[in-house]
Short mmCIF file of N, CA and C in Angstrom, two decimals:
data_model
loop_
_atom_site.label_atom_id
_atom_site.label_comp_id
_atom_site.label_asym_id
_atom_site.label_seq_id
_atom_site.Cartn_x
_atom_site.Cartn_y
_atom_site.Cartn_z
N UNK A 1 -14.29 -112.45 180.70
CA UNK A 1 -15.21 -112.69 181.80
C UNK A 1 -14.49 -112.42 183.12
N UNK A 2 -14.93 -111.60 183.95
CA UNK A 2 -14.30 -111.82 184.91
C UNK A 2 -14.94 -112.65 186.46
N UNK A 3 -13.74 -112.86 187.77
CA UNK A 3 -13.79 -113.45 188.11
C UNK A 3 -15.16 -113.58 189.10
N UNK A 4 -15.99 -112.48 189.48
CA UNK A 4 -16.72 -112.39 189.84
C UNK A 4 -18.28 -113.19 189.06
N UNK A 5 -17.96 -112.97 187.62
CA UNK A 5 -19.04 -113.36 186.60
C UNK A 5 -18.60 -115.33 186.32
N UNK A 6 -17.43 -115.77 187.06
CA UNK A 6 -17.02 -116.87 186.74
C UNK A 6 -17.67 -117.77 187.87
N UNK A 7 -17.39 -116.81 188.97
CA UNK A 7 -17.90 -117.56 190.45
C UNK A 7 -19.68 -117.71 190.38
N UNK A 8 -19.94 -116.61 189.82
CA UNK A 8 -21.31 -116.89 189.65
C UNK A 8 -22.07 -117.96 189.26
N UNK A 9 -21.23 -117.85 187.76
CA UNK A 9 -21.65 -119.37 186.61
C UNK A 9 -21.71 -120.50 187.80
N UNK A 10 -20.17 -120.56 188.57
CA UNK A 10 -19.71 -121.69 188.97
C UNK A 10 -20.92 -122.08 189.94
N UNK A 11 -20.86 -121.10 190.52
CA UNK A 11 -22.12 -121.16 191.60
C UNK A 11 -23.76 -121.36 191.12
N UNK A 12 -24.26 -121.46 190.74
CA UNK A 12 -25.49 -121.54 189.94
C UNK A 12 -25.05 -122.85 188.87
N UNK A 13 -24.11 -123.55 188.67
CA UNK A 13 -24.01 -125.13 188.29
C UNK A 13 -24.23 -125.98 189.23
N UNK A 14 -23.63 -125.36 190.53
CA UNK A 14 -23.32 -126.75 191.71
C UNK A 14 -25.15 -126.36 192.04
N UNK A 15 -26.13 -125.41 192.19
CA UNK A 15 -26.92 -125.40 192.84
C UNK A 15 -28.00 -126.37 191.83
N UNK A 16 -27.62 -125.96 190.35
CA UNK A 16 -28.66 -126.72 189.72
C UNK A 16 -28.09 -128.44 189.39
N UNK A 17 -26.83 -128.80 189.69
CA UNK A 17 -26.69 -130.19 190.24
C UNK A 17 -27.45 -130.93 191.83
N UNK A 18 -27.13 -129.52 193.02
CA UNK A 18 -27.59 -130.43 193.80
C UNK A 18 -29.57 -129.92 193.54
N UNK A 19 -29.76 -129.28 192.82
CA UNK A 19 -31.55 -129.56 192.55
C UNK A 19 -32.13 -130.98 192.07
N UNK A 20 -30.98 -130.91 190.43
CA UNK A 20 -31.36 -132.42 190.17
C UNK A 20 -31.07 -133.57 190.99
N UNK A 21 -30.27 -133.47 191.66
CA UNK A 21 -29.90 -134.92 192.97
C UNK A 21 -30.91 -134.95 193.25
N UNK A 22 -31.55 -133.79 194.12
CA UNK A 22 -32.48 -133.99 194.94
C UNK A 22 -33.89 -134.27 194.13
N UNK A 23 -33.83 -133.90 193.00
CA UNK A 23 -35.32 -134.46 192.55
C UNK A 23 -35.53 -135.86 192.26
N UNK A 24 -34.03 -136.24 191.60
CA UNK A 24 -33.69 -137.76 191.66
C UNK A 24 -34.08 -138.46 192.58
N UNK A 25 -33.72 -138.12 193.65
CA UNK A 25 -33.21 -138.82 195.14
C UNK A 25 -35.18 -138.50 195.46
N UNK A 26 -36.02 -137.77 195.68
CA UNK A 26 -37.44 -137.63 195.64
C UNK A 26 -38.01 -138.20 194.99
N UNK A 27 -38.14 -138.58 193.72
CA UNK A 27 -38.23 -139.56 192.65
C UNK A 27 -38.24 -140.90 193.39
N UNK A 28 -36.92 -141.17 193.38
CA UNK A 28 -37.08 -142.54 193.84
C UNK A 28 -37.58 -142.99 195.14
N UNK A 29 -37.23 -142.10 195.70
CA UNK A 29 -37.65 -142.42 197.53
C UNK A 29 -39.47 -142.81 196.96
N UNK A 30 -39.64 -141.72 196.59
CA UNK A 30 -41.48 -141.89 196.59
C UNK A 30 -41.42 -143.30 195.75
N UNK A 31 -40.70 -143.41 194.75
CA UNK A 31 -41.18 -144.37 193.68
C UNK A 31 -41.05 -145.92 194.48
N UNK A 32 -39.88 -145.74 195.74
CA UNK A 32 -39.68 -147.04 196.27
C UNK A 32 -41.69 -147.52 197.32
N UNK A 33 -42.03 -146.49 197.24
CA UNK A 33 -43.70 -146.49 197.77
C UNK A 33 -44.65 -146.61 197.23
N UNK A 34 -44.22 -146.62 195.95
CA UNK A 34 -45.70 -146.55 194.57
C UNK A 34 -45.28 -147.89 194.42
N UNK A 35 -44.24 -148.77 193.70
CA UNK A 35 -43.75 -149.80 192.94
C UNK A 35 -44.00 -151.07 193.72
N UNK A 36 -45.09 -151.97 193.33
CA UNK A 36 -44.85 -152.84 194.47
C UNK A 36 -44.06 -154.01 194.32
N UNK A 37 -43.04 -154.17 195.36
CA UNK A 37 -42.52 -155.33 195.66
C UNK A 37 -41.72 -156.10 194.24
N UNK A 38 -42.88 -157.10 194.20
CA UNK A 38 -43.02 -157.76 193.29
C UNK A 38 -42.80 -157.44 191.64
N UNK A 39 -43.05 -156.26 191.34
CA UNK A 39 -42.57 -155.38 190.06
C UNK A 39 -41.89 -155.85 189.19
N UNK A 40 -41.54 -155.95 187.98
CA UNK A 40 -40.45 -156.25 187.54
C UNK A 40 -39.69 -155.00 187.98
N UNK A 41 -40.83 -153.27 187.70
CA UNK A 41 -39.66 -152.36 187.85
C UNK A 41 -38.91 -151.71 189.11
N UNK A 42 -38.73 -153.03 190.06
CA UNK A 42 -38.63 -152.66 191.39
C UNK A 42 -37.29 -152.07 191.09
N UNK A 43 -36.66 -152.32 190.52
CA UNK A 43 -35.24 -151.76 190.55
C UNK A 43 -35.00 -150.41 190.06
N UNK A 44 -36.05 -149.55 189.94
CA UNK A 44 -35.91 -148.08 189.13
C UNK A 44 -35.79 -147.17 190.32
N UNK A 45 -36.51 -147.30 191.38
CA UNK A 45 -36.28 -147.05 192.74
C UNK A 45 -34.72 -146.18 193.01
N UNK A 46 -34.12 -147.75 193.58
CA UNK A 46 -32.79 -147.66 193.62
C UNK A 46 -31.87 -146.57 192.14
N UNK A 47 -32.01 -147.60 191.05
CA UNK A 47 -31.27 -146.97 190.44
C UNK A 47 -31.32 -145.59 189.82
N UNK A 48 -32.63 -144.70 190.41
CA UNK A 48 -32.79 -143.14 190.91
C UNK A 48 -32.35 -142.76 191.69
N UNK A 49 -32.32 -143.42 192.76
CA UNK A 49 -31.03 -143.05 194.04
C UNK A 49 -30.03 -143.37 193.77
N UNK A 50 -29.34 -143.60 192.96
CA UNK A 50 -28.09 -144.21 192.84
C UNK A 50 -27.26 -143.40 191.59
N UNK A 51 -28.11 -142.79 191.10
CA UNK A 51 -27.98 -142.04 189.94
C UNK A 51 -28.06 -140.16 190.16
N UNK A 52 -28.75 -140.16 191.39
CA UNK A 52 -29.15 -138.89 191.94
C UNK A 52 -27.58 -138.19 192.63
N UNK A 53 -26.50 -139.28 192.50
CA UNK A 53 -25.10 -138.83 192.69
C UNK A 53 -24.84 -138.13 191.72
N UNK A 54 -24.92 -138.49 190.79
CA UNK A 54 -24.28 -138.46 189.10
C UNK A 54 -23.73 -137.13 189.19
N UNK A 55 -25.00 -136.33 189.12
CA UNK A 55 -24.80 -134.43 188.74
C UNK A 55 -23.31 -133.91 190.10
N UNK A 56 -23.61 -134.60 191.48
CA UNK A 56 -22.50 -133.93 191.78
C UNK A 56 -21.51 -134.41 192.00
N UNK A 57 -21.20 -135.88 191.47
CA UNK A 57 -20.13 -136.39 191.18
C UNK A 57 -20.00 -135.15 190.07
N UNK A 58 -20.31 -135.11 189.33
CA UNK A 58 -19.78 -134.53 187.61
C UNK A 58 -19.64 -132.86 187.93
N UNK A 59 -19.85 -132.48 188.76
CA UNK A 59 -19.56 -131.06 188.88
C UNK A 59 -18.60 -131.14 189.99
N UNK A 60 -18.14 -132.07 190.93
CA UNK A 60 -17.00 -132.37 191.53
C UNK A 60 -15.62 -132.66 190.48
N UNK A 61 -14.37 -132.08 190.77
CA UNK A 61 -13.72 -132.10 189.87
C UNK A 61 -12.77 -133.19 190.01
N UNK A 62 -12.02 -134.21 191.15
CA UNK A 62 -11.56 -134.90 191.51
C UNK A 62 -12.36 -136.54 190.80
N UNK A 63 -11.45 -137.26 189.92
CA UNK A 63 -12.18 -138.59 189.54
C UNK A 63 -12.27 -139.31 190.70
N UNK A 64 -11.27 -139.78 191.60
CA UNK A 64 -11.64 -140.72 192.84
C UNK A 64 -12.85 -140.87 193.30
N UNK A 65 -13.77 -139.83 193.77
CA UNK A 65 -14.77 -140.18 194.21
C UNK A 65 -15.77 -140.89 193.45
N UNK A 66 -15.57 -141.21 191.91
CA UNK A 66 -16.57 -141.72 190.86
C UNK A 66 -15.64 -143.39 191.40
N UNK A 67 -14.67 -143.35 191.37
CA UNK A 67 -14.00 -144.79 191.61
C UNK A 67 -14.43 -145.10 193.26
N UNK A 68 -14.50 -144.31 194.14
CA UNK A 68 -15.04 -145.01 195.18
C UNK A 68 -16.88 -145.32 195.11
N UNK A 69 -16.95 -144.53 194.54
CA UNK A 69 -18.83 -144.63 194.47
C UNK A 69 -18.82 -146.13 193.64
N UNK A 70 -18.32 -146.05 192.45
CA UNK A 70 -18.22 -147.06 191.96
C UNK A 70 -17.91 -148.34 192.73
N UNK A 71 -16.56 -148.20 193.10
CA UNK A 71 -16.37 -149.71 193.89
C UNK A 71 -17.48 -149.99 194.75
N UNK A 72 -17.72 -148.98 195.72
CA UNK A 72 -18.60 -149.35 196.89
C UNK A 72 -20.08 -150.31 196.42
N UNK A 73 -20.78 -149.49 195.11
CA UNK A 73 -22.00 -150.09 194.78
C UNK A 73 -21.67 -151.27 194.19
N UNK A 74 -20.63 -152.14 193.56
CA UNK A 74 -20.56 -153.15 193.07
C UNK A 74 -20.13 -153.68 194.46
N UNK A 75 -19.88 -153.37 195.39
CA UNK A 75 -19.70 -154.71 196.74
C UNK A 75 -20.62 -154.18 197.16
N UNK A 76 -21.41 -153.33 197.22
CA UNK A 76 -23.28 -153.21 197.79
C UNK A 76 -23.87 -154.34 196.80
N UNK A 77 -23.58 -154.23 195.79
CA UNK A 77 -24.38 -154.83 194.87
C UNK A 77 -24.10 -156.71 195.11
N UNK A 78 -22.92 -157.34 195.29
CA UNK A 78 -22.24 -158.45 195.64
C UNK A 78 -22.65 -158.95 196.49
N UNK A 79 -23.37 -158.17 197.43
CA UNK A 79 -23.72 -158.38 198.71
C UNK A 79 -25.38 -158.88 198.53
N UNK A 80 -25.93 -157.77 197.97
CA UNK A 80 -27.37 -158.19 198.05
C UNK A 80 -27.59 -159.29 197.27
N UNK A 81 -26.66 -159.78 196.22
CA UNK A 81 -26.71 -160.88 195.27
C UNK A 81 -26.45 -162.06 196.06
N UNK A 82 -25.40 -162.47 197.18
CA UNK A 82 -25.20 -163.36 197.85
C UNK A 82 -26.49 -163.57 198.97
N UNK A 83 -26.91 -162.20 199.23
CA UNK A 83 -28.19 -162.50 199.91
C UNK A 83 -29.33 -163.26 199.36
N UNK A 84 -29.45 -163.54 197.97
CA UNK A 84 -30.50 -163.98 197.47
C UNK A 84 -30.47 -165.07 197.21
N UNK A 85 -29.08 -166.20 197.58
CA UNK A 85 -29.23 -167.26 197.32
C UNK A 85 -28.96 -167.75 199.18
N UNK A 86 -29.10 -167.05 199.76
CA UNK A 86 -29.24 -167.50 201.47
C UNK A 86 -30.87 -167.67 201.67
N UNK A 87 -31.26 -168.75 202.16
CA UNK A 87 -32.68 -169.25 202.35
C UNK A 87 -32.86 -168.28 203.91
N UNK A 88 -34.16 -168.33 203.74
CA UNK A 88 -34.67 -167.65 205.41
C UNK A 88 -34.43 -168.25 206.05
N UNK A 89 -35.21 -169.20 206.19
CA UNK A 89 -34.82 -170.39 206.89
C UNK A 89 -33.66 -170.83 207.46
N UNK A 90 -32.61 -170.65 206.35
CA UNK A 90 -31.41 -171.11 206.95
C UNK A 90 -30.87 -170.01 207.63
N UNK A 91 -30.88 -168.90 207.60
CA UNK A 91 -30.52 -167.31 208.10
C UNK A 91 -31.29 -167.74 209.71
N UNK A 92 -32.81 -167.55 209.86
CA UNK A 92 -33.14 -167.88 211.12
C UNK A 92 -32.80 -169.23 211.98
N UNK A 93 -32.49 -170.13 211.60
CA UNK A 93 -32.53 -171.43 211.77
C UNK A 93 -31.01 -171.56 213.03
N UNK A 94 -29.78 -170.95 212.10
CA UNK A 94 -28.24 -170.11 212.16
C UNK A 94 -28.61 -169.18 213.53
N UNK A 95 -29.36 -168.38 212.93
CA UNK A 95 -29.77 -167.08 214.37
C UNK A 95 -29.84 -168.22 215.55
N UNK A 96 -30.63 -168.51 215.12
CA UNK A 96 -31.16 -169.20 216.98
C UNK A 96 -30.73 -170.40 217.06
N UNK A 97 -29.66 -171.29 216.48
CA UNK A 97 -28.09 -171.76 217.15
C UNK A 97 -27.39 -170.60 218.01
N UNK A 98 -26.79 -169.85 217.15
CA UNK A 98 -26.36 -168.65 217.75
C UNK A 98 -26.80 -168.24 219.21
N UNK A 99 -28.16 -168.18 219.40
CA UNK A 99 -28.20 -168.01 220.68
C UNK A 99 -28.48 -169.02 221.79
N UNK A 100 -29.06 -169.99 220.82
CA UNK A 100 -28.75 -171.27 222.37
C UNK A 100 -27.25 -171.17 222.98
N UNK A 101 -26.37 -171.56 221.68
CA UNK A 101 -25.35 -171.68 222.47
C UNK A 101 -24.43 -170.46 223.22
N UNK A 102 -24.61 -168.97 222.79
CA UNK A 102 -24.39 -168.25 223.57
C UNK A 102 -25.28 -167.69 224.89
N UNK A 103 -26.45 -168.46 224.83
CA UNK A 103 -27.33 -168.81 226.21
C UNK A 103 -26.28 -169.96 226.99
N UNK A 104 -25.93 -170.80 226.16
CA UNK A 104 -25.30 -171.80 227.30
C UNK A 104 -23.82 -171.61 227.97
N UNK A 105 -23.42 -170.15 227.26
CA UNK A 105 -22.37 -169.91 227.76
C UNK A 105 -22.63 -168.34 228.34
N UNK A 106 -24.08 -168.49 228.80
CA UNK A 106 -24.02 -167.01 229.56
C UNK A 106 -23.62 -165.82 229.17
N UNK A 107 -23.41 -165.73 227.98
CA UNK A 107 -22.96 -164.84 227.05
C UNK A 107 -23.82 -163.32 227.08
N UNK A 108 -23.35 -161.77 228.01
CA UNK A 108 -24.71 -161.03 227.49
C UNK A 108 -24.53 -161.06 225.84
N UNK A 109 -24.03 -161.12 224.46
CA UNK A 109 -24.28 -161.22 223.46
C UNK A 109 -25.66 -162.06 223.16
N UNK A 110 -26.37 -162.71 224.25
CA UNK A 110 -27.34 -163.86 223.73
C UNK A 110 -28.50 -163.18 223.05
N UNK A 111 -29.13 -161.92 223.93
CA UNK A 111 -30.03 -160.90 223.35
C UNK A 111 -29.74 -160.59 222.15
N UNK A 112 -28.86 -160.12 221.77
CA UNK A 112 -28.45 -159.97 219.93
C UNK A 112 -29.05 -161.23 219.10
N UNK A 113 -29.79 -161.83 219.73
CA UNK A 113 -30.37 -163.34 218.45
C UNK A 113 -31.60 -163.50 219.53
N UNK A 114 -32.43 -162.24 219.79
CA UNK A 114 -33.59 -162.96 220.32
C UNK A 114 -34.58 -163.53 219.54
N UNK A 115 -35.94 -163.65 220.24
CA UNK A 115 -36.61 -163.99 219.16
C UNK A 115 -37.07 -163.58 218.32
N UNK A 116 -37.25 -161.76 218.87
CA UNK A 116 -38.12 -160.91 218.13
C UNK A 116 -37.10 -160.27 216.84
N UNK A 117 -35.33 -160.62 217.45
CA UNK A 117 -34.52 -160.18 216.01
C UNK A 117 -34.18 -161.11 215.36
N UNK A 118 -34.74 -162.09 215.17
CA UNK A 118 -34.76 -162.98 214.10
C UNK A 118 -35.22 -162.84 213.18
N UNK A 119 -36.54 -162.78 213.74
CA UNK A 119 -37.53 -162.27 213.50
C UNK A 119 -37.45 -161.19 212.27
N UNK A 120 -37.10 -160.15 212.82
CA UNK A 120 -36.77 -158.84 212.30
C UNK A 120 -35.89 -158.90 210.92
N UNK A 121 -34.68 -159.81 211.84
CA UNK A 121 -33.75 -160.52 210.42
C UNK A 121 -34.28 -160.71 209.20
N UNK A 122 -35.24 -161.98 209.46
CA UNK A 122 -35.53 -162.26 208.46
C UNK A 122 -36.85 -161.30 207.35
N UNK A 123 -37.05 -160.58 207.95
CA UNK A 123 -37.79 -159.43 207.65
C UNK A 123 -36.99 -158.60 206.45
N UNK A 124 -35.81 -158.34 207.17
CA UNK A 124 -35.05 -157.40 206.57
C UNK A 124 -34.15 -157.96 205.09
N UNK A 125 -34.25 -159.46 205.40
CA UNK A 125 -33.50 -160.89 204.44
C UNK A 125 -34.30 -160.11 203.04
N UNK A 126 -35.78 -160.04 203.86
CA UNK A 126 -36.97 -160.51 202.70
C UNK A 126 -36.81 -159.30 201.96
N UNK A 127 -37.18 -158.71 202.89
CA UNK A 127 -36.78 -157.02 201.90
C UNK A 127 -35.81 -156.64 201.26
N UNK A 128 -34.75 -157.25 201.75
CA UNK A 128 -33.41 -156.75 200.37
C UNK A 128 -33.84 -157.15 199.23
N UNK A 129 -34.15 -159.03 199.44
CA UNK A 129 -34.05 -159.82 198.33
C UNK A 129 -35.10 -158.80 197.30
N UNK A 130 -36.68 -158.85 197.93
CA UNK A 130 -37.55 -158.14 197.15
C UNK A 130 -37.18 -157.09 196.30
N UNK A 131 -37.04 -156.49 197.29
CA UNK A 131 -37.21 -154.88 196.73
C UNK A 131 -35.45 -154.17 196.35
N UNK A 132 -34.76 -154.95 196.27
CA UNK A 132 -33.13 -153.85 195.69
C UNK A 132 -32.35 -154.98 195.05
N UNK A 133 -32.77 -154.63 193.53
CA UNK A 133 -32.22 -155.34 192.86
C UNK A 133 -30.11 -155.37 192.75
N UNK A 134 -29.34 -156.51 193.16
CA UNK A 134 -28.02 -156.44 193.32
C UNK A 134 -27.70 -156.09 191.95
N UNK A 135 -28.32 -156.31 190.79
CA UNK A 135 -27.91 -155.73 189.41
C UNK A 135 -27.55 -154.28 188.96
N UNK A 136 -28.94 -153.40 189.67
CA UNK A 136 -29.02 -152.48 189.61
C UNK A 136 -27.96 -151.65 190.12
N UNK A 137 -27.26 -151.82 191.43
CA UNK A 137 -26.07 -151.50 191.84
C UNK A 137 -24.91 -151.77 191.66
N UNK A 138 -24.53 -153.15 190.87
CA UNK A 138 -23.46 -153.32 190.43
C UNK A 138 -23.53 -152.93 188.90
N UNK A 139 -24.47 -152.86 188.26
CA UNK A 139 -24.37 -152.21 186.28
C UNK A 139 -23.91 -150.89 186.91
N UNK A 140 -24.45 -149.70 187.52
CA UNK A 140 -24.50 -148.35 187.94
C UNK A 140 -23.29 -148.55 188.88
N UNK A 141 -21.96 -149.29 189.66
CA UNK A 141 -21.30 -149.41 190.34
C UNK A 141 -20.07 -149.21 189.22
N UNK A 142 -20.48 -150.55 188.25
CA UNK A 142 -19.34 -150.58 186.97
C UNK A 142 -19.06 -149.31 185.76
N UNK A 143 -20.49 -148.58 185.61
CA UNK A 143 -20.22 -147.36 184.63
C UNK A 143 -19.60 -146.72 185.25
N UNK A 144 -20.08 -146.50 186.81
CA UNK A 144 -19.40 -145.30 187.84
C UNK A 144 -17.67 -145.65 187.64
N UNK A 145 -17.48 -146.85 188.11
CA UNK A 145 -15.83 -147.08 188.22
C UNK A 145 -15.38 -146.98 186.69
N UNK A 146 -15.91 -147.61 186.04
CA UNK A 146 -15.25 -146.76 184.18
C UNK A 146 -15.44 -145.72 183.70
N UNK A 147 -16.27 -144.71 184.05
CA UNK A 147 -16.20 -143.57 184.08
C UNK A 147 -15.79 -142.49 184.91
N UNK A 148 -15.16 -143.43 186.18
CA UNK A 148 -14.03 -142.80 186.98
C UNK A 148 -12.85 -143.01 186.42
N UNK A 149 -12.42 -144.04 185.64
CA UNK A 149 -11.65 -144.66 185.32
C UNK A 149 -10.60 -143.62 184.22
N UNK A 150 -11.62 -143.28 183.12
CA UNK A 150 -11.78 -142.68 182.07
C UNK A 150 -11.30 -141.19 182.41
N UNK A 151 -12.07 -140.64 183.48
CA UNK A 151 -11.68 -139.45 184.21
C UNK A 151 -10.37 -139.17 184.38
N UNK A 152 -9.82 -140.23 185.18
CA UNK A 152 -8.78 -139.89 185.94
C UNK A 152 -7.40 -140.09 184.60
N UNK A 153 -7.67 -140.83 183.86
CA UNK A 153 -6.62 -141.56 182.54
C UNK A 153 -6.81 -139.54 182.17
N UNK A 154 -7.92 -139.32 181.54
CA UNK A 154 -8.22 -137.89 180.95
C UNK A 154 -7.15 -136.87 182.09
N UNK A 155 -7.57 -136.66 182.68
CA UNK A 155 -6.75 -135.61 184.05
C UNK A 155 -5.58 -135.83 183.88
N UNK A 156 -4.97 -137.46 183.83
CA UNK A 156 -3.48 -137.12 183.94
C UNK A 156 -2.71 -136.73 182.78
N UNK A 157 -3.31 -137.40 181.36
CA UNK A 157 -3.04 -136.80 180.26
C UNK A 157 -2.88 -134.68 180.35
N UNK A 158 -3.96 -134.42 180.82
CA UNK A 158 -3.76 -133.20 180.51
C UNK A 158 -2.75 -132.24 181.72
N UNK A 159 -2.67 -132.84 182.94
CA UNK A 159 -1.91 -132.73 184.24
C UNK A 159 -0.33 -132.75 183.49
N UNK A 160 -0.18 -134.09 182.92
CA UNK A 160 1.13 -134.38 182.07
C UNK A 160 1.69 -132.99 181.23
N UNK A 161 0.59 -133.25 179.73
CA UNK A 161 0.57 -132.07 178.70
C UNK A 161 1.35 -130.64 179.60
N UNK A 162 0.12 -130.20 180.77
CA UNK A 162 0.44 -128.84 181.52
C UNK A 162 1.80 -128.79 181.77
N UNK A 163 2.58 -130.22 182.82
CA UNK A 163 3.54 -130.18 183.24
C UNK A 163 5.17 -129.92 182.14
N UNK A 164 3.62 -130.93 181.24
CA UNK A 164 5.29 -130.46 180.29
C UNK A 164 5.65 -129.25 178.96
N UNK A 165 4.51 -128.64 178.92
CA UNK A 165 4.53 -126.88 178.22
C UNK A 165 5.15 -126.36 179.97
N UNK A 166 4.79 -126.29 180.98
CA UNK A 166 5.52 -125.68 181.43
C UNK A 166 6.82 -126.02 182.14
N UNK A 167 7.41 -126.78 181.83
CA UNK A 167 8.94 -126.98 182.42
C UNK A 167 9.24 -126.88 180.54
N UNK A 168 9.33 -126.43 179.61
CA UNK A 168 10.00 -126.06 178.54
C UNK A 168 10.44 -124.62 178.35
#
C-alpha cells in the first residue's frame, strides 16, 4: 500500500469518527428537549454527549486524553452528586447572607448575590439536580479512565518490546 493510499484510509477514519461524534452529540442535544425532566431516561441525554467523544478519543492515538476525559467526568460527576444532597433553600438562604453582609461592608461584590441571581441560582441548583444524572458521568468517567488505563499499560508494553528488538 502506499503512502498516499495510507493517508487516505487515515483520512476518511478521522472524518467518519468526527461524523459519528457529531450525530451522537445531535442525538443527545435534541434528546435533552424531547425527555422530560422527570424521566427515568433523563440520563441518556448526557450519556450521548459524553459518549459522542468515544470515536475521537479512539482514533486519537495518545491514551492520556482517555485518562483526562475520564478523570474530569468522574469530578463532573462528584460534583453534580454533592449537588443533590444541597437543599435550595439552603443554597438561597447562604446566597442572601452573602449579600447582606457584603452590603454591610460596602462590598461592590454585593451584586454577585442579588436577588434576581439567586434566583437564577437556584434555577440552575434545580436543573442539574433534574436533568444530569452524576451517575451517568461518573460510570462513563470510570470506563473512560480504565480504558485509558488499559491503553496506556498496552503502548508501553509494545513501546518496551520496539525498544528492545531494536537496541539488540
Amino acid at each position: 500500500m502506499t503512502v498516499v493510499a495510507e493517508s487516505g484510509k487515515k483520512m476518511s477514519a478521522s472524518k467518519i469518527a468526527g461524523i459519528v461524534s457529531a450525530v451522537l452529540w445531535i442525538l443527545g442535544f435534541a434528546l435533552a428537549f424531547v425527555i422530560p425532566a422527570d424521566n427515568p431516561l433523563m440520563w441518556v441525554p448526557d450519556a450521548l454527549l459524553l459518549i459522542g467523544f468515544f470515536p475521537l478519543l479512539f482514533f486519537w492515538k495518545p491514551s492520556w486524553p482517555w485518562l483526562v476525559f475520564g478523570v474530569l467526568n468522574v469530578v463532573i460527576g462528584f460534583v453534580l452528586l454533592v449537588g443533590t444532597f444541597i437543599p435550595v433553600d439552603t443554597l438561597t438562604s447562604e446566597m442572601n447572607k452573602a449579600r447582606e453582609q457584603l452590603t454591610a461592608q460596602k462590598s461592590p461584590y454585593a451584586s454577585v448575590f442579588s436577588e434576581s441571581s439567586t434566583q437564577q441560582m437556584a434555577h440552575v441548583h434545580t436543573h442539574l439536580v433534574k436533568q444530569h444524572s452524576p451517575w451517568t458521568w461518573m460510570i462513563i468517567g470510570i470506563v473512560s479512565t480504565i480504558y485509558g488505563i488499559v491503553r496506556m499499560i498496552k503502548n508501553m508494553i509494545k513501546w518496551a518490546a520496539k525498544k528492545k528488538t531494536g537496541s539488540q
